[in-house]
PDB file of C-alpha atoms in Angstrom:
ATOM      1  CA  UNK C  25     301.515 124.265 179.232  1.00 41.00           C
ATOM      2  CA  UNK C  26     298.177 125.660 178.439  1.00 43.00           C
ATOM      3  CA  UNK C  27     294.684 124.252 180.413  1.00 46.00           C
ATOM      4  CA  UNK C  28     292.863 125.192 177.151  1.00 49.00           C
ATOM      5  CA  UNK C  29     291.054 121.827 175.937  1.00 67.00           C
ATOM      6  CA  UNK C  30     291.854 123.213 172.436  1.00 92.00           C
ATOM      7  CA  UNK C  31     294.284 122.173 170.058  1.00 97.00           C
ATOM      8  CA  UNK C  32     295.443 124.499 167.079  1.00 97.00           C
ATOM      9  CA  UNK C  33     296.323 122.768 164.272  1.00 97.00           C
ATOM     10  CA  UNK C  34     298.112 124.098 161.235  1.00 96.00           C
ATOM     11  CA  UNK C  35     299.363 123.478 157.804  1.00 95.00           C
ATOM     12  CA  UNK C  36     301.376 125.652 156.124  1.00 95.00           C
ATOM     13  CA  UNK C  37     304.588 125.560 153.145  1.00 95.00           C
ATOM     14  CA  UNK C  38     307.002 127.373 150.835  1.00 95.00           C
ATOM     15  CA  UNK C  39     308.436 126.711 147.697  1.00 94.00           C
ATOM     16  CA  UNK C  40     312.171 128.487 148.597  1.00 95.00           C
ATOM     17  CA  UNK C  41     315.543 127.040 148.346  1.00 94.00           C
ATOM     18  CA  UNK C  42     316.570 125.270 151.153  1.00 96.00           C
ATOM     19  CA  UNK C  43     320.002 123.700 150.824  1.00 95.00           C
ATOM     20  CA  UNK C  44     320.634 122.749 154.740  1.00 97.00           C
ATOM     21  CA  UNK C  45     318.102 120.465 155.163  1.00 98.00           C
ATOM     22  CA  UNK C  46     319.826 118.217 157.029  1.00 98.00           C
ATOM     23  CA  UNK C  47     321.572 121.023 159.607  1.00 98.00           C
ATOM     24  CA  UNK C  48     318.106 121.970 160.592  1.00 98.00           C
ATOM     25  CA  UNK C  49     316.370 118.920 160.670  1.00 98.00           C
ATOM     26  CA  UNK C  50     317.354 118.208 164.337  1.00 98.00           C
ATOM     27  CA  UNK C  51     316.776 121.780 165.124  1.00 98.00           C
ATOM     28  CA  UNK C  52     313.141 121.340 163.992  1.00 98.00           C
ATOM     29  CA  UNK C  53     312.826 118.256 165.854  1.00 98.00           C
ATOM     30  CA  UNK C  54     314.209 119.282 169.012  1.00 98.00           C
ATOM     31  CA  UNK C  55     311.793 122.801 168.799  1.00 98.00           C
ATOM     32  CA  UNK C  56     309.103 121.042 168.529  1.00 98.00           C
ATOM     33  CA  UNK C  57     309.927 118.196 171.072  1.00 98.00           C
ATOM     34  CA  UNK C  58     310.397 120.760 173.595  1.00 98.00           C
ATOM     35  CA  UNK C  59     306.773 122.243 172.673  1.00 98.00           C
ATOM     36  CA  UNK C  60     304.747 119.333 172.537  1.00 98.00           C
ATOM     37  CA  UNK C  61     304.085 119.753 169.240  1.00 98.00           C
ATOM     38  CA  UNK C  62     303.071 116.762 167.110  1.00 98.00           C
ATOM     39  CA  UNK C  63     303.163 116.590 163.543  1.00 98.00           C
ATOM     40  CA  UNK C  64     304.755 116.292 160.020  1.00 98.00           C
ATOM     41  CA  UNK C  65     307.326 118.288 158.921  1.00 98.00           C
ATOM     42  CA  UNK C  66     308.955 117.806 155.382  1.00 98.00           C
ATOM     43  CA  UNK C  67     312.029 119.586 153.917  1.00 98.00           C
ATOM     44  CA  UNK C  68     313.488 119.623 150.439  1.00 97.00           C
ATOM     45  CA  UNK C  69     315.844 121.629 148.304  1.00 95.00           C
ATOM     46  CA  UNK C  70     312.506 122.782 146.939  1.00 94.00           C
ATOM     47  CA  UNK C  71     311.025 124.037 150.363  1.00 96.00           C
ATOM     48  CA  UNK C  72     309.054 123.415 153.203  1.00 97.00           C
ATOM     49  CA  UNK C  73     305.655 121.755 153.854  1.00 97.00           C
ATOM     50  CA  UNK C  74     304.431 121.276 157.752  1.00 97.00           C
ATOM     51  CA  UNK C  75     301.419 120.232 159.403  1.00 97.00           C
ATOM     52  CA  UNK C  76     301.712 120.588 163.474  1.00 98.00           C
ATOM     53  CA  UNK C  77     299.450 120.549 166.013  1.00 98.00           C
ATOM     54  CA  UNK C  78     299.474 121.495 170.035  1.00 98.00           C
ATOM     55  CA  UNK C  79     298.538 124.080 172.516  1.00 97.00           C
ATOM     56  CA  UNK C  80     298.210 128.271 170.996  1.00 97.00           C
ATOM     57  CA  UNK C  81     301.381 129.130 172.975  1.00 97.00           C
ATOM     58  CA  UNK C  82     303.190 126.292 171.410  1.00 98.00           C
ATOM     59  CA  UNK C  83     302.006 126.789 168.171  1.00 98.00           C
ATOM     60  CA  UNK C  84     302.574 130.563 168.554  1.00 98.00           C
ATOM     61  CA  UNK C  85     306.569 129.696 169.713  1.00 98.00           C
ATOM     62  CA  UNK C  86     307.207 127.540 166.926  1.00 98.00           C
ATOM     63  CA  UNK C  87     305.736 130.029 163.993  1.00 98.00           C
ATOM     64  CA  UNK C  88     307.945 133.038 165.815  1.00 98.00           C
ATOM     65  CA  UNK C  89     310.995 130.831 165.870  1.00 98.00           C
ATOM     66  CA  UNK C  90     310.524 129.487 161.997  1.00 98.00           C
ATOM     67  CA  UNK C  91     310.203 133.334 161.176  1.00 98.00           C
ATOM     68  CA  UNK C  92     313.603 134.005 162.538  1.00 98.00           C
ATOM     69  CA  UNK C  93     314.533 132.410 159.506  1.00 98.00           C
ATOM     70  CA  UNK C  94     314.299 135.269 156.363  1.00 97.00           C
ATOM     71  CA  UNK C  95     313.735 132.201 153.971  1.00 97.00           C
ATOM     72  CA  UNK C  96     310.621 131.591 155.652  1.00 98.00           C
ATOM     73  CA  UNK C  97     309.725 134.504 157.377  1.00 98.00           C
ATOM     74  CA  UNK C  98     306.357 135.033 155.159  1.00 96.00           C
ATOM     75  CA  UNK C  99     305.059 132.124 155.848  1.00 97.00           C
ATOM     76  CA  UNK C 100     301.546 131.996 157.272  1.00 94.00           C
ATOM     77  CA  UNK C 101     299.755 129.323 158.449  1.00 95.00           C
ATOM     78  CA  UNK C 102     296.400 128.099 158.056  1.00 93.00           C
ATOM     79  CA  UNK C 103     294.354 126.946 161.469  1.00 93.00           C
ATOM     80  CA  UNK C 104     291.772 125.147 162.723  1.00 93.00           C
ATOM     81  CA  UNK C 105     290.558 123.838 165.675  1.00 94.00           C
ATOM     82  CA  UNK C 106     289.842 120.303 167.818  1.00 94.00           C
ATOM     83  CA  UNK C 107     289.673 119.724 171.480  1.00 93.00           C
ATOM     84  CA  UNK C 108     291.653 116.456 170.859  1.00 93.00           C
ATOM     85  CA  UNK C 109     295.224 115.793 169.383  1.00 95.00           C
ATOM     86  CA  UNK C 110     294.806 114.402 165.595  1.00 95.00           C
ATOM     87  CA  UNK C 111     298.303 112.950 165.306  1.00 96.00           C
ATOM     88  CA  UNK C 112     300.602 110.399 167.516  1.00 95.00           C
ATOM     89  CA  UNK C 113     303.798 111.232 166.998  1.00 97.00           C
ATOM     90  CA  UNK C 114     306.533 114.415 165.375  1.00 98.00           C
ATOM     91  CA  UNK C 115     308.514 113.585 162.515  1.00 98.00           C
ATOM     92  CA  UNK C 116     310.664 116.005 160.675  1.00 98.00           C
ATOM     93  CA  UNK C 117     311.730 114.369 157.255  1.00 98.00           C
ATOM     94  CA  UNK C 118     314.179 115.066 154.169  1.00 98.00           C
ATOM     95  CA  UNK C 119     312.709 114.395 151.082  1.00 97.00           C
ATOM     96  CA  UNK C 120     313.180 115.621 147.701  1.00 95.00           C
ATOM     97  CA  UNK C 121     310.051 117.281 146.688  1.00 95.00           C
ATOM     98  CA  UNK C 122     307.598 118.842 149.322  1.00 94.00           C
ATOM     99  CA  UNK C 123     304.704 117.218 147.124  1.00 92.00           C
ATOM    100  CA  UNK C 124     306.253 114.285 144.900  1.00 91.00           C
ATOM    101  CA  UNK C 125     305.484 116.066 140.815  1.00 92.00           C
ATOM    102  CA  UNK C 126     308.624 114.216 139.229  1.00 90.00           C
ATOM    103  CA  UNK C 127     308.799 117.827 136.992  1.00 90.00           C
ATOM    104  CA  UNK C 128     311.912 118.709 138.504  1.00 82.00           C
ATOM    105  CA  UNK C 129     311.731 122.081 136.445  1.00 76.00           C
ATOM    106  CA  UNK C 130     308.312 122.898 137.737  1.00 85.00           C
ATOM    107  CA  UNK C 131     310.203 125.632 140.501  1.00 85.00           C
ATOM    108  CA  UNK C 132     307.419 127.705 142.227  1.00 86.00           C
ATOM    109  CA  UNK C 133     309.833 129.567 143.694  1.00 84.00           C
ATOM    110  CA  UNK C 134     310.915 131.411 140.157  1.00 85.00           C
ATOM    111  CA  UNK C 135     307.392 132.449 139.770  1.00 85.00           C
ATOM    112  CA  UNK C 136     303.971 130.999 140.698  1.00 85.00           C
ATOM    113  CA  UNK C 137     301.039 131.050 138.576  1.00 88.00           C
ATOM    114  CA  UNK C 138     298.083 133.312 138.913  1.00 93.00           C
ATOM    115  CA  UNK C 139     296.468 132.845 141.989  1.00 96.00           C
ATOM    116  CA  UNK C 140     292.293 133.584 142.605  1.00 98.00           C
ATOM    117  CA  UNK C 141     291.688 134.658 146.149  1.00 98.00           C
ATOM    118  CA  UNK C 142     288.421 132.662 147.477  1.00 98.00           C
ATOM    119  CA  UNK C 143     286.420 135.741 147.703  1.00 98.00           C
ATOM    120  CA  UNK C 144     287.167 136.422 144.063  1.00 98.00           C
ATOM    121  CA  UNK C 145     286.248 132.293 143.199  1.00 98.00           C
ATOM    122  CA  UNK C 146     282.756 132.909 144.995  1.00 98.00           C
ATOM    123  CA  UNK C 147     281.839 135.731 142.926  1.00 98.00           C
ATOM    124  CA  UNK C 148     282.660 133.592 139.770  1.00 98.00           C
ATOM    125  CA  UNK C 149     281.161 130.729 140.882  1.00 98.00           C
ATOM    126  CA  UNK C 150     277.686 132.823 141.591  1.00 97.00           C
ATOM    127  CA  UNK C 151     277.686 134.337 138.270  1.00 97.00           C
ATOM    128  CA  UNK C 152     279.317 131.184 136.565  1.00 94.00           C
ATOM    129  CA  UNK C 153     281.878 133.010 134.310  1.00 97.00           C
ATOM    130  CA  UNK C 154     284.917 135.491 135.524  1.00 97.00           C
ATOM    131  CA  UNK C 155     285.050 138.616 135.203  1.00 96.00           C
ATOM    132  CA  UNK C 156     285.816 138.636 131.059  1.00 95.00           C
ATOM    133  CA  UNK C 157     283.103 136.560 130.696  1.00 96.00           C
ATOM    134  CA  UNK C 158     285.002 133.324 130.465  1.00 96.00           C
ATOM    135  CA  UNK C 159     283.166 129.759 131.978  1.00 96.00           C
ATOM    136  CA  UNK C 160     284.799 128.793 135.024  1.00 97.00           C
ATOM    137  CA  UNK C 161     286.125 124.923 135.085  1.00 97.00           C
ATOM    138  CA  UNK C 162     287.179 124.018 138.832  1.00 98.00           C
ATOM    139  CA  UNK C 163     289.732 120.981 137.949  1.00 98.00           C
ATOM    140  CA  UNK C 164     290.714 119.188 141.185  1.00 98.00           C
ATOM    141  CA  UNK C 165     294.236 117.771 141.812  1.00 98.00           C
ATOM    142  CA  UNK C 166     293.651 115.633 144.511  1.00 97.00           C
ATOM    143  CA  UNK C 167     293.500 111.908 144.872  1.00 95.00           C
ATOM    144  CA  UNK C 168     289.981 110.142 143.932  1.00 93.00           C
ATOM    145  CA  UNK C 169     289.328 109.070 147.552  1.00 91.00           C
ATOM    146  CA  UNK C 170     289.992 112.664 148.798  1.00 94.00           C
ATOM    147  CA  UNK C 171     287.623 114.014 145.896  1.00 95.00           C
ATOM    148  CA  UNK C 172     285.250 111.173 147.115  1.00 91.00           C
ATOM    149  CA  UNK C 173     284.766 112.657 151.003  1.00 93.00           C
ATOM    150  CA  UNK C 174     284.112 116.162 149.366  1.00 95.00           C
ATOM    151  CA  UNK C 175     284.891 118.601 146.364  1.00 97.00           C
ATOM    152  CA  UNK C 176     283.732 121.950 145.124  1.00 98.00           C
ATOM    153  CA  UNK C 177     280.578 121.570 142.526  1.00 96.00           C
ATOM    154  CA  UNK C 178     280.704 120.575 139.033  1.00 92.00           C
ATOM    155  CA  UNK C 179     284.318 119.630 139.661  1.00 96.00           C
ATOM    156  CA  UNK C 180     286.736 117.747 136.816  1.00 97.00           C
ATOM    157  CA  UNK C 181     287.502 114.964 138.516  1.00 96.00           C
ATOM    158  CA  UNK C 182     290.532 112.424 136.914  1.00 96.00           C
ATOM    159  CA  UNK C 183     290.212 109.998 139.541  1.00 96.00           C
ATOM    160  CA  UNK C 184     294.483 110.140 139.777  1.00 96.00           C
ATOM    161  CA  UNK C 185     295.803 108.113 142.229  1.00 94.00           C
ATOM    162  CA  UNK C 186     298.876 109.262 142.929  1.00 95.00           C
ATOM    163  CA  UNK C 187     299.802 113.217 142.326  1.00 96.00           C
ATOM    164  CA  UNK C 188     302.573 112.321 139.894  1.00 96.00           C
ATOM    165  CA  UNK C 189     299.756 110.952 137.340  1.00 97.00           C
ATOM    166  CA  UNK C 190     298.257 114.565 137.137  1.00 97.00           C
ATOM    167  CA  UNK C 191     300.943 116.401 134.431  1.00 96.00           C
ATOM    168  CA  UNK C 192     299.952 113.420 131.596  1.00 97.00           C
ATOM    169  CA  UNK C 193     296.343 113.421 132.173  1.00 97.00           C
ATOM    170  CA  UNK C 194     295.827 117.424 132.421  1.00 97.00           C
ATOM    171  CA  UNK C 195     298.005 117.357 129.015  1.00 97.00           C
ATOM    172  CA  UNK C 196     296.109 114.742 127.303  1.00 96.00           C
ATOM    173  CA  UNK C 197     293.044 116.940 128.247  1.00 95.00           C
ATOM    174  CA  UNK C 198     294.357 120.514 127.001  1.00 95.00           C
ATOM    175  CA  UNK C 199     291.944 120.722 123.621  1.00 94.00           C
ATOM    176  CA  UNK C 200     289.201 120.614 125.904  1.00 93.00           C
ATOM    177  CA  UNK C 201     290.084 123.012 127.943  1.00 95.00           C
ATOM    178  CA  UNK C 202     291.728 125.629 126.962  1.00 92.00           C
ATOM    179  CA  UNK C 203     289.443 127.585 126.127  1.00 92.00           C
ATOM    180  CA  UNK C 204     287.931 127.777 129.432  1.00 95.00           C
ATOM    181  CA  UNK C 205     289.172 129.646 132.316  1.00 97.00           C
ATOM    182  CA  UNK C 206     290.715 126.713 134.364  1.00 97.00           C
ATOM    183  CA  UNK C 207     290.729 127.200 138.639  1.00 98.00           C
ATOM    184  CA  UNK C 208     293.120 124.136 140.324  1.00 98.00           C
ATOM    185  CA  UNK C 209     292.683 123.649 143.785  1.00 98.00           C
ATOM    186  CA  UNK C 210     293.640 121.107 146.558  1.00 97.00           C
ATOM    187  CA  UNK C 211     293.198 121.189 150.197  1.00 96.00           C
ATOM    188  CA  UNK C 212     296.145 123.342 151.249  1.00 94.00           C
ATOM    189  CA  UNK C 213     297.046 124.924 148.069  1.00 94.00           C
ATOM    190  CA  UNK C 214     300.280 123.248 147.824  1.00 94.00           C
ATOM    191  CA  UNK C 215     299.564 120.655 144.670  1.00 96.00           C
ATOM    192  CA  UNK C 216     297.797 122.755 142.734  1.00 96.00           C
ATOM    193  CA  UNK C 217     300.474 125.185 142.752  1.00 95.00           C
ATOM    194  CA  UNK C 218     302.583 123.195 141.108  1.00 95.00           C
ATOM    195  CA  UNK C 219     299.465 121.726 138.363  1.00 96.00           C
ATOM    196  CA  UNK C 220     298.869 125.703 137.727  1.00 96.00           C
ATOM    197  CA  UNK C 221     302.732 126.235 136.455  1.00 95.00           C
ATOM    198  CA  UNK C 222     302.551 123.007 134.545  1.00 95.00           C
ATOM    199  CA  UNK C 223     299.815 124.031 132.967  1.00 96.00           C
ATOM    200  CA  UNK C 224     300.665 127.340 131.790  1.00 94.00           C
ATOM    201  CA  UNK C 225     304.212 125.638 130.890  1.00 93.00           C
ATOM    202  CA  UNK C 226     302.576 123.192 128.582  1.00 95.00           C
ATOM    203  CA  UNK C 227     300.476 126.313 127.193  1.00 95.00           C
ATOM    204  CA  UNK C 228     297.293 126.861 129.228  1.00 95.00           C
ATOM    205  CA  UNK C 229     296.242 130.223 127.852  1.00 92.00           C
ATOM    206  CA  UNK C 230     293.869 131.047 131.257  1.00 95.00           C
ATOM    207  CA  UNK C 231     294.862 128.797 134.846  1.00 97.00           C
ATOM    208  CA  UNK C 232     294.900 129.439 138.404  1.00 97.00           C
ATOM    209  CA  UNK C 233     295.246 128.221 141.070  1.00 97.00           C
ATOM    210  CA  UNK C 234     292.947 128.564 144.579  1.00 97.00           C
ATOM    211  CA  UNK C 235     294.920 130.628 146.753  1.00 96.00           C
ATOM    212  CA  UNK C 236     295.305 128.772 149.302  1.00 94.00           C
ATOM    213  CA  UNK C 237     293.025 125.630 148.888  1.00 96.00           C
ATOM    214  CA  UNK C 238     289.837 124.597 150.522  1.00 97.00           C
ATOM    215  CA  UNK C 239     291.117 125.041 153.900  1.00 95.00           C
ATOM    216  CA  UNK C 240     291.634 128.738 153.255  1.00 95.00           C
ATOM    217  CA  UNK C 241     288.120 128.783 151.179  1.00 97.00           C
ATOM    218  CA  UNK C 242     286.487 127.321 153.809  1.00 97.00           C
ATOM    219  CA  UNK C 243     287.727 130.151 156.124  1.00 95.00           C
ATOM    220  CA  UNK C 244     286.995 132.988 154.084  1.00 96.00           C
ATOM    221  CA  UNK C 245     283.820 132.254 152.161  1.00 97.00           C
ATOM    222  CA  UNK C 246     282.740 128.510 154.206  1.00 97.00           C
ATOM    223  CA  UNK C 247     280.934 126.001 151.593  1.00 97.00           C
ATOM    224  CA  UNK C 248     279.628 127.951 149.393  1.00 98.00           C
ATOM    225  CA  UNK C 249     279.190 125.849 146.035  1.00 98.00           C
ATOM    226  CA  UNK C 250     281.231 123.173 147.591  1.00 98.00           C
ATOM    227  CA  UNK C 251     279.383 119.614 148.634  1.00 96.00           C
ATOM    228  CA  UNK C 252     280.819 117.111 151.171  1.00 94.00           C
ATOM    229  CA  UNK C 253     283.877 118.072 153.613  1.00 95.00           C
ATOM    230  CA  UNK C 254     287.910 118.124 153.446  1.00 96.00           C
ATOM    231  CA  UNK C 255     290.046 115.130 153.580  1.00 94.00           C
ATOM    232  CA  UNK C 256     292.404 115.512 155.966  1.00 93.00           C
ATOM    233  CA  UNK C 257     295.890 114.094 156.409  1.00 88.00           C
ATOM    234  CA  UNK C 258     295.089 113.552 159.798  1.00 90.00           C
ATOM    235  CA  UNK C 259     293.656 111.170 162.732  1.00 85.00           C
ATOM    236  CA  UNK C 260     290.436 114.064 162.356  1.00 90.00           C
ATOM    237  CA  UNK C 261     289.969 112.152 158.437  1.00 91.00           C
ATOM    238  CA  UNK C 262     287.743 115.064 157.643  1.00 93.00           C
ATOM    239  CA  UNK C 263     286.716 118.737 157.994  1.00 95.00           C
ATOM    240  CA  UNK C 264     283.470 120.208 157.375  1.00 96.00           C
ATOM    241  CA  UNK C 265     283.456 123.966 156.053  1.00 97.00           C
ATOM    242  CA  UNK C 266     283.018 125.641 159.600  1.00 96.00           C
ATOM    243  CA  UNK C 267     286.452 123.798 159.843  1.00 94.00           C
ATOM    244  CA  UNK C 268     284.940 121.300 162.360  1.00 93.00           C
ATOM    245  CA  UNK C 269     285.912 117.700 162.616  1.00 92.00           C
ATOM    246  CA  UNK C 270     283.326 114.990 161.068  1.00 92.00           C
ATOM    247  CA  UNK C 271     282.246 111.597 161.997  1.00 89.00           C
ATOM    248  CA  UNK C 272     283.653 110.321 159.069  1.00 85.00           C
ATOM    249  CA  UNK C 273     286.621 108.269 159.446  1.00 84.00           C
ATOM    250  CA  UNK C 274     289.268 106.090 157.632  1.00 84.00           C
ATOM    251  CA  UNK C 275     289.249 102.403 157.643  1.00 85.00           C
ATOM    252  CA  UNK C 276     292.551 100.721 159.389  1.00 77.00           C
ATOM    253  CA  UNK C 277     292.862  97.736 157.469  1.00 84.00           C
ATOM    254  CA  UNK C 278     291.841  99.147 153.451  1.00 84.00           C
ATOM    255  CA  UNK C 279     292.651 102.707 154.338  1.00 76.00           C
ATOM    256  CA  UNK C 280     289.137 103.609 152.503  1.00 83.00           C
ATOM    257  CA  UNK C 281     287.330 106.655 154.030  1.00 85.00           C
ATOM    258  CA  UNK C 282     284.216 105.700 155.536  1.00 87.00           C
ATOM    259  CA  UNK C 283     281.189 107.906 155.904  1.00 83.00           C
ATOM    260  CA  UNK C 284     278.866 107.777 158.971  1.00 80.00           C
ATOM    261  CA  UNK C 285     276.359 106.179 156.707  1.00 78.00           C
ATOM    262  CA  UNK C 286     278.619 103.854 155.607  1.00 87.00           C
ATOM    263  CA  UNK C 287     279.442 103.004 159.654  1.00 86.00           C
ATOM    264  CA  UNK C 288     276.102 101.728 160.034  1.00 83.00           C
ATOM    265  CA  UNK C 289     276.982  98.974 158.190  1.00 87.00           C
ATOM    266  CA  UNK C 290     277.764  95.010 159.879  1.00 88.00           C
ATOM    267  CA  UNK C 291     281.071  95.048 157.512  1.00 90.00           C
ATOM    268  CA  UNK C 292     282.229  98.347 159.678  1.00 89.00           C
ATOM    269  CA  UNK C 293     284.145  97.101 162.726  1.00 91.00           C
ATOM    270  CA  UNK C 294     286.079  99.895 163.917  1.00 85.00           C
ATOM    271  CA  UNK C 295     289.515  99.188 163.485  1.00 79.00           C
ATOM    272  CA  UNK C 296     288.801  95.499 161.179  1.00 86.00           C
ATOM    273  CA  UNK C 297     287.015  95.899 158.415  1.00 90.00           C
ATOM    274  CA  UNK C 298     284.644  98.030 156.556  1.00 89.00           C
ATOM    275  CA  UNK C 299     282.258  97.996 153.604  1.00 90.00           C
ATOM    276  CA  UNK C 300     284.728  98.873 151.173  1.00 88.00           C
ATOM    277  CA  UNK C 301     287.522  96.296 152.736  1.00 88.00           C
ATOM    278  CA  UNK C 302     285.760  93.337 150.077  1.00 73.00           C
ATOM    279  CA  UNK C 303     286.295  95.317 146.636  1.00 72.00           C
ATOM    280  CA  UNK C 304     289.624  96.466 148.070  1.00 66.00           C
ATOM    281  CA  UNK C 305     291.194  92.956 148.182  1.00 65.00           C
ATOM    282  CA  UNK C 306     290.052  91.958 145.555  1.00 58.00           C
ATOM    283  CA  UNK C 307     291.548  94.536 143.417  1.00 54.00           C
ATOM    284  CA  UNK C 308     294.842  93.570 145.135  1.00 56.00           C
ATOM    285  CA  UNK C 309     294.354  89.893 144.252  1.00 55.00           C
ATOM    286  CA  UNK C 310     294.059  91.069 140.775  1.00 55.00           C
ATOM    287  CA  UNK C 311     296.950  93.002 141.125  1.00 49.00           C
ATOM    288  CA  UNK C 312     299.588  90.223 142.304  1.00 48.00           C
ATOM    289  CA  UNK C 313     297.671  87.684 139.533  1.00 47.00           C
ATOM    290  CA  UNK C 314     299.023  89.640 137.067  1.00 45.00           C
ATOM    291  CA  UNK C 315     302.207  90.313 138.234  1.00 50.00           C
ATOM    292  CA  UNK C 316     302.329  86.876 138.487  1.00 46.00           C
ATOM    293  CA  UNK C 317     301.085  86.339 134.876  1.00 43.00           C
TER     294      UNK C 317
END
């Protein structure tokens, strides 16, 4: 094993048919096992999504093993850095979506939708149209409590909960839109993939979607018109856009994200409670009241 203090951590995925799932679910498990690598992995008939993180030579191993495979032997990872492990344990799991849409005809891997490199996103965002002359709408995919720790500037923001809300409300909003040059983006790139074909299924004349995500903006360009950090599905919580873990963190018992600010608070006891805990129940006590009712 490596004496580096430094762990690389990476996220990477594939839309690709993948009909042996459950053949090479113990394979995955076992690789990684044997490399200390902890981590997510999910497979699906639609593809692969993984977040893993351990030592470079580990990481290194396990990316020239998974291209043995031609289905996935294209697949690149995105990386960053921490000098501590962010997760506690390596699952492999079958599911049957990568990222839960419930459009089972939305298949990425029959053709994606236009992508927009970050570079190219930067230089419309600085002159605020594209290169036809076309405003530039960012519409974020993401959950509102991800969109709350961070999100790119004048952002659409639907406050979804749940990915599986986003094909209604992005259809409900097409008048307004479409005649706007629409850019989707999440953190990996791996939702708004899938929003970018819906879209242009349900007639979008002009979507994209952020090659990528903000991980890979971060990387190329850093923050540039982009306010807050990353929400990360991770013990880090949150990335700023050197792709450096922040002090914020995420509350135990609500689950809220809570800023450093926010940690100066008496209701923040690290691992009890937090500021947000209060409006949090009682939105759940609403909840089973009328479910009751």
């Amino acid at each position: 094993m490596s004496t580096t203090t430094q762990y690389v951590n990476i996220s990477a995925y594939k839309f690709i048919t993948f009909d042996d799932t459950a053949e090479k679910k113990p394979e995955f498990l076992a690789f990684c096992k044997d490399h200390n690598l902890l981590g997510t992995i999910i497979l699906s008939p639609e593809g692969i999504n993984m977040f893993l993180s351990g030592f470079r030579e580990d990481i290194d191993a396990y990316m020239a093993w998974l291209h043995t495979d031609p289905r996935f032997a294209d697949v690149v990872a995105k990386e960053s850095l921490s000098s501590s492990q962010p997760f506690t344990r390596m699952l492999v799991k079958i599911k049957p979506e990568i990222i839960t849409m419930k459009h089972p005809l939305i298949k990425p891997e029959n053709g994606r939708a236009p992508v927009v490199e970050a570079n190219t996103l930067k230089r419309w965002l600085d002159q605020g149209h594209d290169d036809s002359g076309k405003p530039v709408v960012m519409v974020d995919t993401r959950n509102g409590f991800e969109v709350d720790v961070g999100t790119f500037d004048n952002t659409l923001d639907y406050r979804i909960t749940k990915f599986t809300e986003f094909p209604q409300i992005i259809a409900d909003n097409k008048d307004k839109l479409n005649d706007k040059t629409i850019v989707t983006f999440c953190t990996g790139g791996i939702r708004c993939e899938k929003a970018a074909i819906f879209m242009k299924d349900i007639g979008y004349n002009d979507v994209y979607q952020l090659e990528g995500g903000i991980l890979k903006y971060f990387e190329e360009v850093g923050g540039a018109h982009y306010h807050g950090d990353c929400f990360v599905f991770d013990y880090r919580t949150a990335l700023n856009p050197q792709l450096e873990e922040t002090e914020t963190v995420q509350c135990f018992a609500c689950r809220a994200v809570v800023t450093p600010r926010e940690q100066l608070s008496p209701e923040y006891v690290q691992g009890k409670s937090c500021p947000h805990c209060a409006t949090h129940n009682a939105t759940q006590a609403g909840t089973k009241k009328t479910a009751i009712a």
